Short mmCIF file of C-alpha atoms and ligand atoms in Angstrom, two decimals:
data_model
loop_
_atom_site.label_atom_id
_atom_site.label_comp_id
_atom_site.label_asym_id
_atom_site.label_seq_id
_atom_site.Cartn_x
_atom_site.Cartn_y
_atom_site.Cartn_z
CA UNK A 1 0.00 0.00 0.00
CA UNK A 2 1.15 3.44 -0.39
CA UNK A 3 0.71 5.93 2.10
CA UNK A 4 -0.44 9.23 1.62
CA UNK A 5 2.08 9.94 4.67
CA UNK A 6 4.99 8.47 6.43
CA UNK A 7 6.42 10.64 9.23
CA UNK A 8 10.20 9.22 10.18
CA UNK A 9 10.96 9.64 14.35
CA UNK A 10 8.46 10.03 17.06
CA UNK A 11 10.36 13.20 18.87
CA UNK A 12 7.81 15.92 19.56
CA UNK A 13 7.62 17.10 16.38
CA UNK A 14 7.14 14.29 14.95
CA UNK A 15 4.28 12.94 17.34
CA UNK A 16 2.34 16.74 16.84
CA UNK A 17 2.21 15.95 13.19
CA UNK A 18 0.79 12.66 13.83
CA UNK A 19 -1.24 14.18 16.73
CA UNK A 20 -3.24 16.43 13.81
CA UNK A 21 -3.54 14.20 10.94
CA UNK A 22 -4.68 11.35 13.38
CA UNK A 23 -7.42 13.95 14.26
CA UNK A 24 -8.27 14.80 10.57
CA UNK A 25 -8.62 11.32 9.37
CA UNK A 26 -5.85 11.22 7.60
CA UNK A 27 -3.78 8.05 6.89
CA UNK A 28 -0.50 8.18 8.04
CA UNK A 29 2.67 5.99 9.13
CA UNK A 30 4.87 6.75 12.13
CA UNK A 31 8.39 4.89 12.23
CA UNK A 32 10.56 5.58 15.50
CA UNK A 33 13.95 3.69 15.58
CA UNK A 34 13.47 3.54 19.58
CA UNK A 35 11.53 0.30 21.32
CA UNK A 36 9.21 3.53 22.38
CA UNK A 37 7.50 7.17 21.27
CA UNK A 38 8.66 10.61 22.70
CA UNK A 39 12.04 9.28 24.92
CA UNK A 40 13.43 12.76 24.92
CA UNK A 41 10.34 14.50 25.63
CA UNK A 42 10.65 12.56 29.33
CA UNK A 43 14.15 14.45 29.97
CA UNK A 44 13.20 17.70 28.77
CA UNK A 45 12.85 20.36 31.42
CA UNK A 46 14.52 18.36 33.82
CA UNK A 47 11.44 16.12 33.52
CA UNK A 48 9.25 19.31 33.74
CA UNK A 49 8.38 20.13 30.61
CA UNK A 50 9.52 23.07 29.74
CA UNK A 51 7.53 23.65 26.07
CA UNK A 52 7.70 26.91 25.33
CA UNK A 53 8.24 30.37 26.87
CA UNK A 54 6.11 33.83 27.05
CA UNK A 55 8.67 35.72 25.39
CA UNK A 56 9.22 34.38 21.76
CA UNK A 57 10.75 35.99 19.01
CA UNK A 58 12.79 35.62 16.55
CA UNK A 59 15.86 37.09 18.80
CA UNK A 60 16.23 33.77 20.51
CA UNK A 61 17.11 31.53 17.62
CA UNK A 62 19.83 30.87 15.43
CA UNK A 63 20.65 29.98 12.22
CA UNK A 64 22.95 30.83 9.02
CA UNK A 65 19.61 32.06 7.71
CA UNK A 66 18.06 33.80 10.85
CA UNK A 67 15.14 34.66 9.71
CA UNK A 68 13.78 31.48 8.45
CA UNK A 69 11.83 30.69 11.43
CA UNK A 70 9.87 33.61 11.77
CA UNK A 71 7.50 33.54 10.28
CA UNK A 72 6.67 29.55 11.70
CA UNK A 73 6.82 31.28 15.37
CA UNK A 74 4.60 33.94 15.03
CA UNK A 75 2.03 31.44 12.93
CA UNK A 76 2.13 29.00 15.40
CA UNK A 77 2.98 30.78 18.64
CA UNK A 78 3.17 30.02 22.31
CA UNK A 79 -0.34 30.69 22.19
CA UNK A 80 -0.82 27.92 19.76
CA UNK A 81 0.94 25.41 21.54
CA UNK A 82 -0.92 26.23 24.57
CA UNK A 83 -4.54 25.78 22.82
CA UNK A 84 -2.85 22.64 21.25
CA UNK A 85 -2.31 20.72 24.45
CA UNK A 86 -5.02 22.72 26.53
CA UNK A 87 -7.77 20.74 23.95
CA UNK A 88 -6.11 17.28 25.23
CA UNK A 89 -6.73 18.66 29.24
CA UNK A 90 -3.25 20.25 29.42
CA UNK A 91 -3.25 23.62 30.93
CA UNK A 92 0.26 25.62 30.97
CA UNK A 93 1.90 27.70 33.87
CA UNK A 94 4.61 30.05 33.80
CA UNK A 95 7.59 30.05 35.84
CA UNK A 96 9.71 33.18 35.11
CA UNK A 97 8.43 33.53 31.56
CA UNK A 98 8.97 29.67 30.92
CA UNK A 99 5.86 27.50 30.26
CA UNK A 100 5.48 24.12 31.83
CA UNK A 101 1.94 21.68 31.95
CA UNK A 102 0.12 22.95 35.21
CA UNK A 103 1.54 19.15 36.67
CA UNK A 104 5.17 20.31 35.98
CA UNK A 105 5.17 16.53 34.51
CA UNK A 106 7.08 16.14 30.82
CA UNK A 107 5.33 12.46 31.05
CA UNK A 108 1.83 13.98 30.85
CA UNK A 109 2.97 16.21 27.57
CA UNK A 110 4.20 12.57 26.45
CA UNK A 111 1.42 10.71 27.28
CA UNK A 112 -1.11 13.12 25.59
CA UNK A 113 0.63 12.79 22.55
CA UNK A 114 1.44 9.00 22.32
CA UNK A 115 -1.99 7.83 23.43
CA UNK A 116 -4.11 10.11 20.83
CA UNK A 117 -2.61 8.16 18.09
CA UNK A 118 -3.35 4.57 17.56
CA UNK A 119 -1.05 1.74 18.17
CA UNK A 120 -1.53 0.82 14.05
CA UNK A 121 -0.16 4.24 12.81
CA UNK A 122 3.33 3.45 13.87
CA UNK A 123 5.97 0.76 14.24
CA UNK A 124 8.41 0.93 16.53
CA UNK A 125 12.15 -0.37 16.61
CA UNK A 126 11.88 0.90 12.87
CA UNK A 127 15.66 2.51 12.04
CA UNK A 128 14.59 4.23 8.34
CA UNK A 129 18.24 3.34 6.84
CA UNK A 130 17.52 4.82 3.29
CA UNK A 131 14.56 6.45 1.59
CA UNK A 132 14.22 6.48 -2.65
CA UNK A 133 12.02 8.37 -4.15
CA UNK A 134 10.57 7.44 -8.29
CA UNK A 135 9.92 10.86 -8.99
CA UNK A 136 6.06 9.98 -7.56
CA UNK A 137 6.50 7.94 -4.86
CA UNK A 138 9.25 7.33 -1.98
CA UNK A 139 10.50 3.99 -0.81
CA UNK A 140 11.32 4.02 2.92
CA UNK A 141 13.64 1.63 3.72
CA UNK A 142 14.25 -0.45 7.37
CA UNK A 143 15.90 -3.06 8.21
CA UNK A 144 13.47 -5.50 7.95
CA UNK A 145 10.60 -3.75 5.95
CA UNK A 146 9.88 -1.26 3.12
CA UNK A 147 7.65 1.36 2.89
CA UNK A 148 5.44 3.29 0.47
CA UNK A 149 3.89 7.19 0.65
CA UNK A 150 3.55 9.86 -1.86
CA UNK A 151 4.76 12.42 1.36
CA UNK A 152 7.65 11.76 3.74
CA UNK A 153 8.26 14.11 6.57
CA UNK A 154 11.45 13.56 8.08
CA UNK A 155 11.30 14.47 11.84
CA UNK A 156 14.67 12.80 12.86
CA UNK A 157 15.96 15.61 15.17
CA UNK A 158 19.43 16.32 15.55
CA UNK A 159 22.94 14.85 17.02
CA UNK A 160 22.58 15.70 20.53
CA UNK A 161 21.95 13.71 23.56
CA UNK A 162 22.53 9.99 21.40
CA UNK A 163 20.84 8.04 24.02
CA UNK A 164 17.41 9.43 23.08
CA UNK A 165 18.28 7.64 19.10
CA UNK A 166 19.36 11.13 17.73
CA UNK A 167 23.41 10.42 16.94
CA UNK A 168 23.54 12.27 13.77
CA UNK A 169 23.04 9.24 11.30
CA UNK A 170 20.15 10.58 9.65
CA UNK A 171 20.89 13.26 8.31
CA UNK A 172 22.17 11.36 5.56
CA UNK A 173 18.50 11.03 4.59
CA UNK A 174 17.76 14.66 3.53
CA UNK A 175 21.66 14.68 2.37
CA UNK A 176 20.93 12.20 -0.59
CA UNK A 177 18.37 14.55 -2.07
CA UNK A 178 20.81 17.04 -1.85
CA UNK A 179 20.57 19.06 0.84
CA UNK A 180 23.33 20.70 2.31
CA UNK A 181 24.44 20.31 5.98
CA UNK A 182 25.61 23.16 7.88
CA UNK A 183 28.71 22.61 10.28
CA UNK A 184 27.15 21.28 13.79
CA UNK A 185 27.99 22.44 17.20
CA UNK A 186 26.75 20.73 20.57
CA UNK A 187 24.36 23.39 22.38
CA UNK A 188 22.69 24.42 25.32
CA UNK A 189 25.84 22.54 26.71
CA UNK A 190 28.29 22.38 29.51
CA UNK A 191 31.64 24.35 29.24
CA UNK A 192 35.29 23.69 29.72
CA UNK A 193 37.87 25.89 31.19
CA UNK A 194 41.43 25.37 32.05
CA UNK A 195 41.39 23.47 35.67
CA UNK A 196 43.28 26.11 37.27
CA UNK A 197 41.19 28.51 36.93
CA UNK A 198 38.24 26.68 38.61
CA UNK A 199 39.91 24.43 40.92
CA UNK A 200 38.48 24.55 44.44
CA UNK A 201 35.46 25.62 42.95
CA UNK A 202 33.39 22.22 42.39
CA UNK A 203 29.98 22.33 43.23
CA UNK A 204 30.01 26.04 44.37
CA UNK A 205 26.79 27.75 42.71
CA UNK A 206 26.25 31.71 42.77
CA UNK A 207 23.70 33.92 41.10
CA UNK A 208 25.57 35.96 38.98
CA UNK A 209 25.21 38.11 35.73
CA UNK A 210 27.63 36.09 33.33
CA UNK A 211 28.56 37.48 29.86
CA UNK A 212 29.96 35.84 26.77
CA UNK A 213 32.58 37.62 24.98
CA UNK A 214 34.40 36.52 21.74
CA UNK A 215 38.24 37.91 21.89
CA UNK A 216 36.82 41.70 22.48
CA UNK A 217 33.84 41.13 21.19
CA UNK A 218 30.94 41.07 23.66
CA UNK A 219 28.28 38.47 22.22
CA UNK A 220 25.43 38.45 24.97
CA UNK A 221 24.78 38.83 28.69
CA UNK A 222 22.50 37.12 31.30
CA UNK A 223 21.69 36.32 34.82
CA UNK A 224 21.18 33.18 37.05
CA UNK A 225 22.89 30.56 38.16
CA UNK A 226 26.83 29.60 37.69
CA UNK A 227 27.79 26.51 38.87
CA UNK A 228 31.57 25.15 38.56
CA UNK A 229 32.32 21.65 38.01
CA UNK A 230 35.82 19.94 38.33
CA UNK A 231 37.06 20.68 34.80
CA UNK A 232 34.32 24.20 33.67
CA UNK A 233 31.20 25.91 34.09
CA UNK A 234 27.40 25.15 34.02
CA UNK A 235 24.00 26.30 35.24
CA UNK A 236 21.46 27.61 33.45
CA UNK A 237 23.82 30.92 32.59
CA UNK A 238 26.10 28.67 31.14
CA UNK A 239 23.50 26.17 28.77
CA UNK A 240 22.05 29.94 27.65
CA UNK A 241 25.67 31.21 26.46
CA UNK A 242 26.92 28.05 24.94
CA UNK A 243 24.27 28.78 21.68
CA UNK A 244 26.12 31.94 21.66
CA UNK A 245 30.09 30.63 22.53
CA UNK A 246 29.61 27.94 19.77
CA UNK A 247 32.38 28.93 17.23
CA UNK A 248 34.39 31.42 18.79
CA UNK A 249 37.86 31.77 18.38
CA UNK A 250 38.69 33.24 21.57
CA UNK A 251 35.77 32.52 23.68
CA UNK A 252 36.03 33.41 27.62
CA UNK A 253 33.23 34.58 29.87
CA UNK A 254 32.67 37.37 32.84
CA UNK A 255 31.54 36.84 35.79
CA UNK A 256 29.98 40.08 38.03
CA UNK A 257 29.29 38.34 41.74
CA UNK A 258 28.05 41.29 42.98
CA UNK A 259 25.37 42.69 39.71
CA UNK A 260 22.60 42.92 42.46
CA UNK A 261 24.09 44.95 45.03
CA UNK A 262 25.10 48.16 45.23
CA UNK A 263 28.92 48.97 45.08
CA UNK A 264 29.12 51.97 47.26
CA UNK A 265 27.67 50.22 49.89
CA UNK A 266 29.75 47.07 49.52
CA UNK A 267 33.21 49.25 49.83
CA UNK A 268 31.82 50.62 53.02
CA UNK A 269 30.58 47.52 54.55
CA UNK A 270 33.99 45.85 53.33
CA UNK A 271 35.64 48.94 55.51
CA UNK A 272 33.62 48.25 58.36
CA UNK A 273 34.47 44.50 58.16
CA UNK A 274 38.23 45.17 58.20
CA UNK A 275 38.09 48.06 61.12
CA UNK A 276 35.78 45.77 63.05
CA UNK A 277 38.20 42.29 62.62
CA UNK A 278 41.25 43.63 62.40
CA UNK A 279 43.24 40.34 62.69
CA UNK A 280 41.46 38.11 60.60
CA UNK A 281 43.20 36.42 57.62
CA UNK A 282 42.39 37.73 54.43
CA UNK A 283 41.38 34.77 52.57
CA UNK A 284 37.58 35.34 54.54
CA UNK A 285 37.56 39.03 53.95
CA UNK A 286 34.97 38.91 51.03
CA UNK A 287 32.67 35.88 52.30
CA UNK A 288 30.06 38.00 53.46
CA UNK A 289 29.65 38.99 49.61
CA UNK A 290 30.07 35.54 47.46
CA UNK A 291 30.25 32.02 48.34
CA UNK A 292 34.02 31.20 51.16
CA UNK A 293 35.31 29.54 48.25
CA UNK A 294 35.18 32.12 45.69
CA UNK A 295 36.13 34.56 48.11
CA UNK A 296 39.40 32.89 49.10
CA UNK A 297 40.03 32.79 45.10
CA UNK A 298 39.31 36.15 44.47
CA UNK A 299 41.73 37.04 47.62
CA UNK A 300 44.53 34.53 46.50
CA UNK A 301 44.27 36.50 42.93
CA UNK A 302 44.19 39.56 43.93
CA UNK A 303 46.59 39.55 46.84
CA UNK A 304 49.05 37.02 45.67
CA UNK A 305 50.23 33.88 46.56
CA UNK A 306 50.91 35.23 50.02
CA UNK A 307 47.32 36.53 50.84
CA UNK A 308 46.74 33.86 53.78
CA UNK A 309 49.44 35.76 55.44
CA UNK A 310 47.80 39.09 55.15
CA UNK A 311 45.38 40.32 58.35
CA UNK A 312 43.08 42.54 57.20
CA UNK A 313 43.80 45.07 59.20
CA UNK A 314 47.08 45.12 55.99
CA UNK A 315 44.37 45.65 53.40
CA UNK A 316 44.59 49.04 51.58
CA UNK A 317 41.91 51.04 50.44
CA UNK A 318 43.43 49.87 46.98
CA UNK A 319 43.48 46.95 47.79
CA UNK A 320 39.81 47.09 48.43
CA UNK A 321 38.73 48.74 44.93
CA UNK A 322 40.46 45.74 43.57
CA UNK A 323 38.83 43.02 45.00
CA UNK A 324 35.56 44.33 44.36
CA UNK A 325 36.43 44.87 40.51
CA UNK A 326 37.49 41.08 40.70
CA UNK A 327 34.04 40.08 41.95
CA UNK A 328 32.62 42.17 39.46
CA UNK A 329 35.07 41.13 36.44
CA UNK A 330 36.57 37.66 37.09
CA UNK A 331 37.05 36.44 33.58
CA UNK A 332 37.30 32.60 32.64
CA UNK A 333 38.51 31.61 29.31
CA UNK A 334 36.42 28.60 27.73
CA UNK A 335 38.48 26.04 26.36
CA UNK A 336 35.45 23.80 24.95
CA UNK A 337 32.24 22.11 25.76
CA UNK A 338 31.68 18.34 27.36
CA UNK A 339 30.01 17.12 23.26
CA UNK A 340 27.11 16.74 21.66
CA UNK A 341 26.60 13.79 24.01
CA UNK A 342 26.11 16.11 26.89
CA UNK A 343 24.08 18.52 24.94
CA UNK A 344 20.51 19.32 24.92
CA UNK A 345 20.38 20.99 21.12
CA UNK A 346 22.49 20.80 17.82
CA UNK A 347 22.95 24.57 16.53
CA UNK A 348 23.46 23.60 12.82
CA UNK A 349 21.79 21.05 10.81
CA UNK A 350 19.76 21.11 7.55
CA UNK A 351 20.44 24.31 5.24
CA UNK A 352 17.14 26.08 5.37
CA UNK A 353 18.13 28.00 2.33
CA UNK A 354 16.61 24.79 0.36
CA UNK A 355 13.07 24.65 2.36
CA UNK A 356 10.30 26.66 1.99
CA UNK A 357 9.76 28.68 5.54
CA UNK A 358 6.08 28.31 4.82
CA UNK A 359 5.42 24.46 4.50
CA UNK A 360 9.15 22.86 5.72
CA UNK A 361 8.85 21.45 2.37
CA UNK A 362 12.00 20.78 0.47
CA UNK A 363 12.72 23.04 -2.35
CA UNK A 364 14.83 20.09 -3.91
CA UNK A 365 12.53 16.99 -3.87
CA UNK A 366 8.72 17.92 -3.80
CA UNK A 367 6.85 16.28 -1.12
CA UNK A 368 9.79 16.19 1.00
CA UNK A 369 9.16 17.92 4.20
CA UNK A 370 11.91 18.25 7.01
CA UNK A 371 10.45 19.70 10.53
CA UNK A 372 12.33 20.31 14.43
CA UNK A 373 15.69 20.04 15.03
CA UNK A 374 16.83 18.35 12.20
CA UNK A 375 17.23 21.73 10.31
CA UNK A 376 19.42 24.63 11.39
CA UNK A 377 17.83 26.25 13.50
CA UNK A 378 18.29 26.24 17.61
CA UNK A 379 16.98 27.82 20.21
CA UNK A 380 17.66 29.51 23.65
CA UNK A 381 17.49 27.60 26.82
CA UNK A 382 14.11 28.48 27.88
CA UNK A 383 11.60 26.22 25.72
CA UNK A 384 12.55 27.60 22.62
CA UNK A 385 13.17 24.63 21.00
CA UNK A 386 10.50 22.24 21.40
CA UNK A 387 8.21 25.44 20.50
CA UNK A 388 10.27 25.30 17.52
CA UNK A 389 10.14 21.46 17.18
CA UNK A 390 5.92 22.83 17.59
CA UNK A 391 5.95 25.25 15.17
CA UNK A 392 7.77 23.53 12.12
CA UNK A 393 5.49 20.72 12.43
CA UNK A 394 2.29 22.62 12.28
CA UNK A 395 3.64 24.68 9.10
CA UNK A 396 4.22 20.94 7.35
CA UNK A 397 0.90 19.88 8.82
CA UNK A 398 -0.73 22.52 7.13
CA UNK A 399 0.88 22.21 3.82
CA UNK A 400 0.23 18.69 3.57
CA UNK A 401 -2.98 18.69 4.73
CA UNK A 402 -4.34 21.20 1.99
CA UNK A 403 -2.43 18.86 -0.52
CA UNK A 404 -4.50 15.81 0.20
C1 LIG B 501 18.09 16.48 28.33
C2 LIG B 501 17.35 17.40 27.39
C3 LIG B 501 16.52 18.36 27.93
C4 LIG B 501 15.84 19.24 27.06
N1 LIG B 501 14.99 20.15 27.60
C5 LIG B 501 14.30 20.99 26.78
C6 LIG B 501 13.34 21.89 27.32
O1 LIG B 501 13.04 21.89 28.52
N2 LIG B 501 12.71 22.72 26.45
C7 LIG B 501 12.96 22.72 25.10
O2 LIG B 501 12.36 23.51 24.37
N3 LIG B 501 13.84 21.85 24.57
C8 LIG B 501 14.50 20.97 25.37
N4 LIG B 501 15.38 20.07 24.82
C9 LIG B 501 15.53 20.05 23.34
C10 LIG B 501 14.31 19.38 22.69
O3 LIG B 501 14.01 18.19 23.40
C11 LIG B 501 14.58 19.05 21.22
O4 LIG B 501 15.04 20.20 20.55
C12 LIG B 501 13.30 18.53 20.56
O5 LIG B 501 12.90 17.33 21.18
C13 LIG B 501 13.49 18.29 19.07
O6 LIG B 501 12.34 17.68 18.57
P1 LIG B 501 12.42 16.83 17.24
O7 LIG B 501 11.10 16.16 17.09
O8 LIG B 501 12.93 17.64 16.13
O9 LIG B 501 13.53 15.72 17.52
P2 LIG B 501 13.62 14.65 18.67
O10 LIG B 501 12.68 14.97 19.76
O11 LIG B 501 15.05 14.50 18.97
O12 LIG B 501 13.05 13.33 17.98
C14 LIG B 501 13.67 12.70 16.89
C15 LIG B 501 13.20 11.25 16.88
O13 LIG B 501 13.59 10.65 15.65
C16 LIG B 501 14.04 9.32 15.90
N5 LIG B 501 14.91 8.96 14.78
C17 LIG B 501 16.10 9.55 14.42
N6 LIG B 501 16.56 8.99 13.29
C18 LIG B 501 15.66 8.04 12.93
C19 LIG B 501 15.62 7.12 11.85
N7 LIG B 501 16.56 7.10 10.89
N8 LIG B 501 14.57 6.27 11.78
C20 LIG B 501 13.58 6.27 12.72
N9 LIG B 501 13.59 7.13 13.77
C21 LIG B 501 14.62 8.01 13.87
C22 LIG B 501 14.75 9.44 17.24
O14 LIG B 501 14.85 8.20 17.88
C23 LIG B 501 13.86 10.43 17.99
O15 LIG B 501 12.84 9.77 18.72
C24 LIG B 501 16.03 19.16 25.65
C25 LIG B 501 16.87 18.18 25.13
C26 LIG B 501 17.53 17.30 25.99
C27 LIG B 501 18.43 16.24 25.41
#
């Protein structure tokens, strides 16, 4: 038989598309390469959720071609996705701009998509290995089976996070029809830094404003959490800047300790501190500010090698200035990133200069559609990309539902 569809991977984009035509009747096939639907969608928002966010636009993505998703976001918006899962008893809540289900439960997004579809419109431990297509109809080829459709929507994700069946192998699939991959980065990913400059540091975690520079380029600023691990950086400051890092010759970041309080303030209370314990070592002089540990780095970097032997009752008014432009400026040069493995997104992916931004369609092989994170586009931490994953689908959706 030939299908009028078959949809290839059962991510979230590829279980919304089935989600609609199962809804309009329309005959479809669903082939995941995993023994189940949706295994990412579990992880996602540290098994929250986190679907989209209140404040979309086009200034959270990326791409070589930037504004190729705009015009999917703003058709299908957060408000979109909302009434989408709101129909199937879903009701979204906001946390700091960041939409999760109402259960803060990434199983009940899951589970309202895998059980609106029936069991006979996909097979399951189904790896599509090649796809042909006669010029009318494609050939979808697993290991054990072969399929027909006259529309084949690949939904295959990216190369991140291979444990959820997304290692990069099918990318090959679009590739054959000749599209063009861009160069692929692991995102929305921890980063590496030499050890010295973190050592001591493992498992401290401060609010801070961080902010990503390029040699002296500044490429973006935020605020939240940095936490340091034994060999770099991470926290949701540091997933948010990696999108940004990803390619950068001489990448490093800045850390301000103190962007919430006010400096004039902290000099004085830093002056009472030092008139009131006059005799206490120096390496404890700033831990009324940031976390002992940092403080005793920023003192040791500041001071020199000797500062243990300082009282600071020794500490200049200098001396001072300088350790607070240290909490405010202490700069860490990135040497990497812990791999796609370890990464929530792929920034890269399919060229979207050869799909149409309306329908995901392929401008190279009609009937071709390619929707989520296979293409190259990524988003912010923050929901952005399974809104994305959202949005893409319900362009291709569209298209191929006024087709048939
Ligand atoms: C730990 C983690 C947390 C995340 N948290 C968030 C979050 O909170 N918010 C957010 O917006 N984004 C989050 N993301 C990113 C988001 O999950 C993805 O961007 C999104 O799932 C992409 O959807 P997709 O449908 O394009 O691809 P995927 O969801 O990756 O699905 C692709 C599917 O295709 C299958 N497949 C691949 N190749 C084949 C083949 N040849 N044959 C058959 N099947 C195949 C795969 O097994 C997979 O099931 C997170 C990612 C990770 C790893």
């Amino acid at each position: 038989m030939v299908y009028p569809v078959i949809i290839i991977g059962g991510g979230f984009s590829g279980l919304i598309l089935a989600n609609q035509l199962q809804k309009d009747g329309i005959n479809y096939l669903l082939l995941e390469r995993n023994d189940r639907l949706g295994k990412k969608i579990l992880a996602t928002g540290n098994g929250r959720g986190n679907i989209s966010n209140e404040d979309l636009s086009l200034n959270h993505y990326h791409s070589q071609n930037q504004s190729f998703c705009d015009y999917a976001i703003k058709t299908f918006d957060n408000g979109l996705i909302g009434g989408f899962f709101s129909e199937k008893g879903i009701l979204l809540t906001s946390e700091n701009g960041r939409l999760y289900p109402l259960s803060k439960q990434a199983n009940a997004i899951l589970d309202c998509l895998r059980l609106s579809i029936l069991e006979t419109n996909y097979r399951l431990n189904s790896y599509v290995k090649d796809i042909t297509h006669n010029g009318k109809t494609f050939e979808v080829i697993t290991a054990d089976n072969k399929y027909y459709a006259q529309k084949v929507v690949l939904a295959v994700g990216g190369k991140s996070a291979s444990h959820f069946g997304t290692d990069g192998s099918s990318y090959k699939l679009a590739q054959k029809f000749g599209h063009k991959l861009t160069k692929l980065y692991p995102s929305l990913v921890q980063l590496t830094t030499n050890k010295e400059s973190v050592k001591g540091l493992k498992g401290v975690k401060e609010n801070a404003k961080v902010t990503a520079f390029d040699g002296e380029k500044m490429l973006t600023s935020t605020y939240g959490d940095i936490l340091f691990t034994d060999n770099g950086v991470s926290g949701n400051t540091i997933f948010y800047l990696s999108a940004y890092l990803s390619g950068a010759k001489n990448p490093y970041v800045s850390i301000d300790f103190l962007y919430q309080a006010d400096i004039k303030e902290c000099k004085q209370s830093l002056i009472s501190r030092k008139n009131a314990f006059k005799t206490l070592t120096a390496d404890t002089f700033l831990s009324g500010l940031v976390h002992s540990r940092i403080s005793q780095k920023v003192a040791k970097s500041v001071l020199g090698e000797d500062y243990n032997k300082l009282q600071y009752n020794d500490l200049t008014d200098k001396d001072i200035d300088k350790l607070i432009y240290a909490l405010k400026n202490t700069k860490i040069t990135i040497t990497g990133d812990t791999g796609f493995n370890n990464s929530q997104v792929t920034k890269g992916g399919i060229d979207t200069l050869d799909i149409d931004y309306m329908t995901m369609q392929s401008k190279l092989c009609k009937n071709l559609y390619l929707c989520g994170e296979v293409l190259d586009v990524d988003g912010d931490c923050g929901g952005y990309n399974l809104q994305w994953a959202f949005s893409s689908s319900m362009c291709a959706y569209r298209s191929i539902k006024g087709d048939l």
